[in-house]
Coordinates of C-alpha atoms in Angstrom, one line a residue:
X1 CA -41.6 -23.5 -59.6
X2 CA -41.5 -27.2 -59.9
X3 CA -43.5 -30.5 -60.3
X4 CA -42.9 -33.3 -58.0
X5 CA -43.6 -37.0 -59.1
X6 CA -43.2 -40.4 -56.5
X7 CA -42.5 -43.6 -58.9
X8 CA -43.6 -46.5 -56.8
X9 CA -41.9 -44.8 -53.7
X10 CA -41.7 -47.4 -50.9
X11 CA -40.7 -46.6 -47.4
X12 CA -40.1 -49.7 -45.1
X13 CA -39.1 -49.4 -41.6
X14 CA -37.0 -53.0 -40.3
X15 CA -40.6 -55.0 -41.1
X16 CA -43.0 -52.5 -41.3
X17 CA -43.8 -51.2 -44.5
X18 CA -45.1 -47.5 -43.7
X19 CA -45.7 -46.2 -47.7
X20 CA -46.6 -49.0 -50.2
X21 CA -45.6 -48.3 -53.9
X22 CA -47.0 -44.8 -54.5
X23 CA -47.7 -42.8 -57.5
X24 CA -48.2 -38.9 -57.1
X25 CA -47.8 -36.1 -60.0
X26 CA -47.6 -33.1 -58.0
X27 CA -48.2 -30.4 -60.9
X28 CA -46.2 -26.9 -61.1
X29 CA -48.2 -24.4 -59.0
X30 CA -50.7 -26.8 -58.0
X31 CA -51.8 -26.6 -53.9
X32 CA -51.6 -30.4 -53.2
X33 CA -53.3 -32.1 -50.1
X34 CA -52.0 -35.1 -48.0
X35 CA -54.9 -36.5 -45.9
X36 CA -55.8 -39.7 -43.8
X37 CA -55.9 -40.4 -40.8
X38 CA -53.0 -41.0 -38.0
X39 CA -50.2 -43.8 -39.3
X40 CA -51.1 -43.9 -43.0
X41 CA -47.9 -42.7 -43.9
X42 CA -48.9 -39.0 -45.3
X43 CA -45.8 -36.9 -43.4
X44 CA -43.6 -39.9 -43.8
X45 CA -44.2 -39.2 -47.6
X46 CA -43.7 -35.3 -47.2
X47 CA -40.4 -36.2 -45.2
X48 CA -39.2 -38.2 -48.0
X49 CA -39.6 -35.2 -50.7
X50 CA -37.9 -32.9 -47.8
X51 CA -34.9 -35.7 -48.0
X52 CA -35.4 -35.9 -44.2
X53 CA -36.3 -39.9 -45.0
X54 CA -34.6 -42.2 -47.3
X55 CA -36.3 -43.8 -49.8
X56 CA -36.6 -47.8 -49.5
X57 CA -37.4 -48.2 -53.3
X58 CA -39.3 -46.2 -56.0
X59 CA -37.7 -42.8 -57.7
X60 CA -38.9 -39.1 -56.6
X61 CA -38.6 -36.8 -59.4
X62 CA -38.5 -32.6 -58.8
X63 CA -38.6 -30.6 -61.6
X64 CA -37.4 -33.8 -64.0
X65 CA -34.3 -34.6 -61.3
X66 CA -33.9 -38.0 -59.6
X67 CA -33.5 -36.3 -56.5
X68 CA -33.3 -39.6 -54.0
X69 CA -29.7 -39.6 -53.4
X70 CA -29.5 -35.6 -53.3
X71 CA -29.2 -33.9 -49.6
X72 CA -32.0 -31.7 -48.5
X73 CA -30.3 -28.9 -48.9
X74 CA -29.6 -29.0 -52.5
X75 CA -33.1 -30.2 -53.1
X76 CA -34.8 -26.3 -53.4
X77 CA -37.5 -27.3 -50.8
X78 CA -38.9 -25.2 -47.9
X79 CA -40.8 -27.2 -44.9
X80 CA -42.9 -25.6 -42.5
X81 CA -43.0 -27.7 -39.4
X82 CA -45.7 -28.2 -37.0
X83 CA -44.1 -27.2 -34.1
X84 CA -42.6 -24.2 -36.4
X85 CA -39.2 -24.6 -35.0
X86 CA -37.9 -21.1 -34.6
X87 CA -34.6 -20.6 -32.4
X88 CA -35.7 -18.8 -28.8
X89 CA -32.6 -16.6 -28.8
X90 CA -32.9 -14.9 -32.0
X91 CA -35.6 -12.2 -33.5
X92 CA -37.9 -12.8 -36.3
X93 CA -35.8 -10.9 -38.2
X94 CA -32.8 -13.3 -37.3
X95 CA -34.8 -16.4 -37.8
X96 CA -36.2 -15.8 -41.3
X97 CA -32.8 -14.4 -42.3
X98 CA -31.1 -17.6 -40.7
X99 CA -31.1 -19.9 -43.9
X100 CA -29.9 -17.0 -46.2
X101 CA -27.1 -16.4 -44.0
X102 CA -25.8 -20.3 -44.4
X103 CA -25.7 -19.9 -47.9
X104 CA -23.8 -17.1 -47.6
X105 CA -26.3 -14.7 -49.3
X106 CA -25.3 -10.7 -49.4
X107 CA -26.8 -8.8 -46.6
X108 CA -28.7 -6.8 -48.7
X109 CA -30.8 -9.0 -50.6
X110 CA -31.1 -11.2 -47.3
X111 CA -32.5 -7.6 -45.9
X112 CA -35.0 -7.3 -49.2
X113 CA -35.9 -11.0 -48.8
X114 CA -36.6 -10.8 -45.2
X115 CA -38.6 -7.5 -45.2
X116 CA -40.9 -8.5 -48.4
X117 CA -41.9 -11.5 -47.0
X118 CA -42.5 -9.7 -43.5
X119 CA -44.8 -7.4 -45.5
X120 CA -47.1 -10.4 -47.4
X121 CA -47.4 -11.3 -43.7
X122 CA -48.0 -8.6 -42.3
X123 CA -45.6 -9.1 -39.7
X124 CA -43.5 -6.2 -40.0
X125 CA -44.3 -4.8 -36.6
X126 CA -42.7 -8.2 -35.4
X127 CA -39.3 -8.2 -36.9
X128 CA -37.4 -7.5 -33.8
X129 CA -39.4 -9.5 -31.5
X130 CA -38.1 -12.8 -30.1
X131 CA -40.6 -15.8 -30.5
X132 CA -41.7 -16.1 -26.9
X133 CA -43.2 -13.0 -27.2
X134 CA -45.6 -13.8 -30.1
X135 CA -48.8 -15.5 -29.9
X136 CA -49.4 -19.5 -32.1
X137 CA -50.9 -17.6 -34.7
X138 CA -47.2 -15.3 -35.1
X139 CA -45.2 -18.0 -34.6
X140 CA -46.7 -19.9 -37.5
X141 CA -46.2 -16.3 -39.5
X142 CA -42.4 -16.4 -38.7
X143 CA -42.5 -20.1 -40.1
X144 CA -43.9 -19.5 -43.1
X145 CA -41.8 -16.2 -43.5
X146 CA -38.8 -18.3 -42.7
X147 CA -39.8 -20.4 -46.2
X148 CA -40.8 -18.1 -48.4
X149 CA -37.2 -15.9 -48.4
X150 CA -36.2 -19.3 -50.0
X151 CA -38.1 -18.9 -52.9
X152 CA -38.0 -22.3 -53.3
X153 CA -39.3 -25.0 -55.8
X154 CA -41.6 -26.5 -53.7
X155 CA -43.4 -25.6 -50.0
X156 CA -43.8 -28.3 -47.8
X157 CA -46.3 -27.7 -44.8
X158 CA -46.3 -30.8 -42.0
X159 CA -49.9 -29.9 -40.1
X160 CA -48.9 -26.2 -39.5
X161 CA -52.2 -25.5 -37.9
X162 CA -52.6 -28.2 -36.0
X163 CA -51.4 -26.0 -32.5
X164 CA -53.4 -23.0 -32.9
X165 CA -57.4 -23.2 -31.7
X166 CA -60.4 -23.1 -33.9
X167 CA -60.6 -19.8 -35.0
X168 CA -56.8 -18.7 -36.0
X169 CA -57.1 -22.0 -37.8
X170 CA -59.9 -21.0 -40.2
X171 CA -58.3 -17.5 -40.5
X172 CA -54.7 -18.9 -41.3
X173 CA -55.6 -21.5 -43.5
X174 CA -57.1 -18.4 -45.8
X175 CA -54.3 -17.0 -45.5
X176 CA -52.1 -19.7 -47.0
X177 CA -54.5 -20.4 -49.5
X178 CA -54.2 -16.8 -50.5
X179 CA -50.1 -16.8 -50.1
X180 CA -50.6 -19.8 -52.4
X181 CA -52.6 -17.6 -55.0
X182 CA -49.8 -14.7 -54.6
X183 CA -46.9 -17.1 -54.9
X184 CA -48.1 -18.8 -57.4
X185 CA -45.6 -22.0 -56.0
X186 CA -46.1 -25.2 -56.0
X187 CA -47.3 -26.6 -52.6
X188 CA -47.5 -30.0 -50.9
X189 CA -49.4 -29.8 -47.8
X190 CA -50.4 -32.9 -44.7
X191 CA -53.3 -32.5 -42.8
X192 CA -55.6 -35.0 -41.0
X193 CA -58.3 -32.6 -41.0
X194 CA -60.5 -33.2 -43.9
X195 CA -62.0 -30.1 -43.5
X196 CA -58.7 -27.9 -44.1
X197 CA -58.1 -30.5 -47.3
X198 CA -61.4 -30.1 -48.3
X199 CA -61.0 -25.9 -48.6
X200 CA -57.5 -25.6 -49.3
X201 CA -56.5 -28.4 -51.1
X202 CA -56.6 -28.3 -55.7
X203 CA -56.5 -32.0 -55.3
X204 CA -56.0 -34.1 -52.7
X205 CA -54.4 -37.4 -51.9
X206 CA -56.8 -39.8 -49.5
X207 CA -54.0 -42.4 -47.7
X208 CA -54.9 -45.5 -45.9
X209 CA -51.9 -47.5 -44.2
X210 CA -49.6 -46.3 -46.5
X211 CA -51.7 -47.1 -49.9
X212 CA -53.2 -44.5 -51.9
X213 CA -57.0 -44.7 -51.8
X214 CA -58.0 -42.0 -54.4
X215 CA -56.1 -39.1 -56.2
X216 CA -58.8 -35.7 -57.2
X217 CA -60.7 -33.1 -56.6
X218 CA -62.5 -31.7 -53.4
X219 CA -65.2 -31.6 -55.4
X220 CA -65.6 -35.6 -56.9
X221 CA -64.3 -36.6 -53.6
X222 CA -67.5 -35.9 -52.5
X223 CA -69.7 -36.8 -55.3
X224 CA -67.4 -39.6 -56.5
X225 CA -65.7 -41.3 -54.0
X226 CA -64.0 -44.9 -55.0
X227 CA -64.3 -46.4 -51.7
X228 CA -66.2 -47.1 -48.6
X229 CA -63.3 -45.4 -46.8
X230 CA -62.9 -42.5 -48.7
X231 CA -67.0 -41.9 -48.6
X232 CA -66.7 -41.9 -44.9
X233 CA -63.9 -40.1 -44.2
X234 CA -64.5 -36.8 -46.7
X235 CA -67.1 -35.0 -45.1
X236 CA -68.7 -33.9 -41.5
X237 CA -70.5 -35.2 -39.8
X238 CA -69.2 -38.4 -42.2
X239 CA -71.4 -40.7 -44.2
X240 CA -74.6 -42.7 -42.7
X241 CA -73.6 -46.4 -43.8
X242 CA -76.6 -49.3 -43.4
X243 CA -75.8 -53.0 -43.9
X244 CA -78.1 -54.9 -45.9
X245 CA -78.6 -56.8 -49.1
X246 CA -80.3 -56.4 -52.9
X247 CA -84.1 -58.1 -53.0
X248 CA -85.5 -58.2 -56.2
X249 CA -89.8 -58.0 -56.0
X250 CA -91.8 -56.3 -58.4
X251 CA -88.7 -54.5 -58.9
X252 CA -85.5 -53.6 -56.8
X253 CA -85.0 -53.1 -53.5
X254 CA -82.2 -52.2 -50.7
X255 CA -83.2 -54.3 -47.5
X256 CA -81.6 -54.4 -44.3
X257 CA -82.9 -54.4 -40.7
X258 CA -83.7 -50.7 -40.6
X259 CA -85.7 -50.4 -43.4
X260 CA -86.5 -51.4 -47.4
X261 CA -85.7 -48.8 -50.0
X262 CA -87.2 -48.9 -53.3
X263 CA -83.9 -48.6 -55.7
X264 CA -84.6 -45.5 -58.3
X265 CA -84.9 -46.9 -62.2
X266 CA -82.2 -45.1 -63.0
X267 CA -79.9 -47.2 -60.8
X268 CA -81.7 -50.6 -60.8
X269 CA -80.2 -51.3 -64.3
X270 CA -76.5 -51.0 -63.0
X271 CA -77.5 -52.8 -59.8
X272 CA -78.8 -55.9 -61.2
X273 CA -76.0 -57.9 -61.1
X274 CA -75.6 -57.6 -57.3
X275 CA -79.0 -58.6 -56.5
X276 CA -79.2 -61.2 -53.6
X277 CA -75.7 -59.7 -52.3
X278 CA -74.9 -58.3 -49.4
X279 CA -74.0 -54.5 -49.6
X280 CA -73.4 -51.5 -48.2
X281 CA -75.8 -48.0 -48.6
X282 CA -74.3 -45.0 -48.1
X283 CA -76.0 -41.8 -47.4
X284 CA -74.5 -38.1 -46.3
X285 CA -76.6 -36.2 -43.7
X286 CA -77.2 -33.6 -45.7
X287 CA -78.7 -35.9 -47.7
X288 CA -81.6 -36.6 -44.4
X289 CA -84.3 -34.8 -44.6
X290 CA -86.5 -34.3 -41.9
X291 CA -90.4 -34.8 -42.9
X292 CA -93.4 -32.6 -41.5
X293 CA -96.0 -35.4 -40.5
X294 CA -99.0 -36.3 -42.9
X295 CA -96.3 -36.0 -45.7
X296 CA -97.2 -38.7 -48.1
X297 CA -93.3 -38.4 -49.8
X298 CA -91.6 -41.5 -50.9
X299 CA -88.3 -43.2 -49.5
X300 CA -89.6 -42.3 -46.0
X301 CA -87.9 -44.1 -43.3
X302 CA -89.0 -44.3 -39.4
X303 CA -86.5 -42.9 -37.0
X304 CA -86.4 -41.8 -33.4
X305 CA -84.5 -38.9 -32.1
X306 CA -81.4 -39.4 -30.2
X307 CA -79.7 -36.9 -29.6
X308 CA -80.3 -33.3 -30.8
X309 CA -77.5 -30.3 -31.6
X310 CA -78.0 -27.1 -32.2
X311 CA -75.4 -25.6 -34.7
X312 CA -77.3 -21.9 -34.8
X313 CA -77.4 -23.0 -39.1
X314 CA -78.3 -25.8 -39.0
X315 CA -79.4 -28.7 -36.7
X316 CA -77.8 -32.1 -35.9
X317 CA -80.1 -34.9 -35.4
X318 CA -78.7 -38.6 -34.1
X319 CA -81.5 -41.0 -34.8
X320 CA -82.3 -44.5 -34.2
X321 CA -83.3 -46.6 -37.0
X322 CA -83.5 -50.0 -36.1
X323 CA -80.4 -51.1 -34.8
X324 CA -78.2 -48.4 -36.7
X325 CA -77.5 -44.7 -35.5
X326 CA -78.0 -42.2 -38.4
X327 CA -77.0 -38.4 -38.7
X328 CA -79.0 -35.9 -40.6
X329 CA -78.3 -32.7 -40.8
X330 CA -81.4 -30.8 -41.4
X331 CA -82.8 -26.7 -41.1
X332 CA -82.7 -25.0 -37.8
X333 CA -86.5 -24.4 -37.9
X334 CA -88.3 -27.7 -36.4
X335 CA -89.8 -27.5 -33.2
X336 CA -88.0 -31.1 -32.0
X337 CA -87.0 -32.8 -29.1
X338 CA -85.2 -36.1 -27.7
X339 CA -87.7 -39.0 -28.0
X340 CA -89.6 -38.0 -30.7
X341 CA -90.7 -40.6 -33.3
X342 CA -90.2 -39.0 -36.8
X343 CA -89.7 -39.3 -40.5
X344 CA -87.0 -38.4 -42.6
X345 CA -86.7 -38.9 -46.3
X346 CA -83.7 -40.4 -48.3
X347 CA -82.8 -38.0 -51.1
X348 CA -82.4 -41.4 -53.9
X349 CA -80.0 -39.4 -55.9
X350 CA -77.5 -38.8 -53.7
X351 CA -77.3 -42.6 -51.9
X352 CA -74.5 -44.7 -52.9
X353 CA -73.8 -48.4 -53.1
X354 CA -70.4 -50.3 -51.9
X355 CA -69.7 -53.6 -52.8
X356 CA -68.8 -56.8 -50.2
X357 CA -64.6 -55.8 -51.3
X358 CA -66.3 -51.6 -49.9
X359 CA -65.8 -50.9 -53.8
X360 CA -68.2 -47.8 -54.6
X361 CA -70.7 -49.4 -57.1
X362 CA -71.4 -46.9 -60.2

């Protein structure tokens, strides 16, 4: 397989600058993620590894090769389209033996090609169907078939999923993940559904308007974002965020119109320097607990219940705190309903702090 690195790549479009100077090491083997949300210039990038965009400035490298003034189809990519793009008039068989066929590949090992991939598929049974007679979750199949007889460098995936409903999505992202595993290829997938980055992706990339907010993990995305943005869009329901500023009494404190939060020792030292300015807390609602009453906890805050939904796992709770609406998610098990006045409890080890510029503050 292959890596794939963007030098300063730079798309513009007349005046509008789409992709901004990005850096991206795309490592051999490795399942790599392209999220954000609509416009931030994710499948622009993908299109511009395919060769289906020209590059405005910056070098893309695969497998070593300044590859920006090479056609697609001597680049050794596969792309997987959203809309899958499989001809009408031909079968499965035809379609995924299409590309072999234009490079003039002997009919046997097209045949081999065609019915191995068929088999990691499991779509054997469909080989002499036509694609009007397969369901979204086939089609997508027959896509992904149609790449891997490539056996190319690198798999590009443009938001594959993103036509089928809710449950053939959880079940095909598994099974790209695991055709991923059994490949063992190098990958480059967009999605605006953190979710399917979250489980799928070995790293991800986090775009905003066309700049890259933060290269890593599923994992320290979570714990660690850099930014404001990337804390509230990685994860669901997203991040509780509550304006306010740093007051400094006996000792620290976040303040803002919903409540006063004593700031934990083991934080107060690093926050220091911010004290009298304004700032932003940030707080997952996982991180929400809900509190039996006569609990004498610390870091309660007052809240009244909103809205209330039932997940069967777990339950959602919108509160009112002050003037802000906070999410908690918190255990099935509470007798609750709308109206209620409550108290839920700020797990202090898990809040984070984002400057006035929405810097995370570590």
């Amino acid at each position: 397989m292959a890596q794939v690195n963007l030098r300063q790549v730079t798309k513009v479009y007349e005046n509008f600058v789409a992709v901004k100077a990005v850096n991206i090491d795309v490592h051999d083997k490795e399942f790599i993620v392209l999220v954000g949300p609509s416009g931030c210039g994710k499948s622009t990038i993908l299109r511009m590894i395919a060769g289906l965009e020209d590059i405005s400035s910056g070098d893309l490298l695969i497998d070593g090769r300044v590859v920006n003034n090479i056609p697609p189809k001597d680049r050794d990519i596969a792309m997987v389209f959203q809309n899958y793009a499989l001809y009408p008039h031909m079968t499965v068989y035809d379609n995924m033996a299409f590309g072999l066929k234009l490079r003039n590949f002997p009919k046997a090992d097209i045949d081999r090609r065609v019915k191995e991939a068929a088999e990691i598929l499991d779509i054997s049974f469909l080989l002499h169907r036509k694609p009007k007679a397969l369901s979204g979750g086939q089609r997508q199949r027959v896509a992904v078939g149609r790449a891997i007889v490539r056996k190319p460098k690198v798999f590009l995936f443009d938001e594959p999923l993103s036509n089928l409903d809710a449950k053939l999505r959880v079940q095909m992202r598994t099974e790209i993940a695991k055709l991923h595993s059994r490949l063992e290829s190098t990958m480059v997938y967009v999605t605006h559904d953190q979710v399917e980055a979250m489980t799928m992706g070995d790293r991800i990339v986090v775009l905003r308007d066309g700049l890259v907010q933060q290269i890593d993990t599923p994992i320290n995305l979570y714990n660690q974002p850099v930014n404001k943005f990337v804390a509230g869009f990685i994860g669901s329901p997203a991040m509780n965020f509550v304006e306010g500023r740093l007051l400094k009494k006996d000792r620290l404190f976040f303040h803002s119109d919903a409540f006063s939060l004593a700031i934990p020792e083991t934080r107060a030292k690093k926050l220091e320097s911010f004290r009298d300015k304004k700032m932003t807390l940030g707080i997952r609602p996982e991180h929400l607990h809900y509190v039996l009453p006569g609990s004498n906890e610390k870091g309660q805050i007052s809240a009244q219940i909103d809205v209330i939904e039932t997940m069967g796992n777990e339950t959602v709770l919108y509160v009112r705190v002050g003037k802000n609406t906070l999410v908690a998610r918190i255990s099935p098990h509470f007798e609750l309903h709308v109206g209620l006045k409550c108290q839920l409890k700020i797990d202090q080890d898990k809040i984070h702090f984002f400057d006035q510029d929405k810097n995370t503050i570590n």
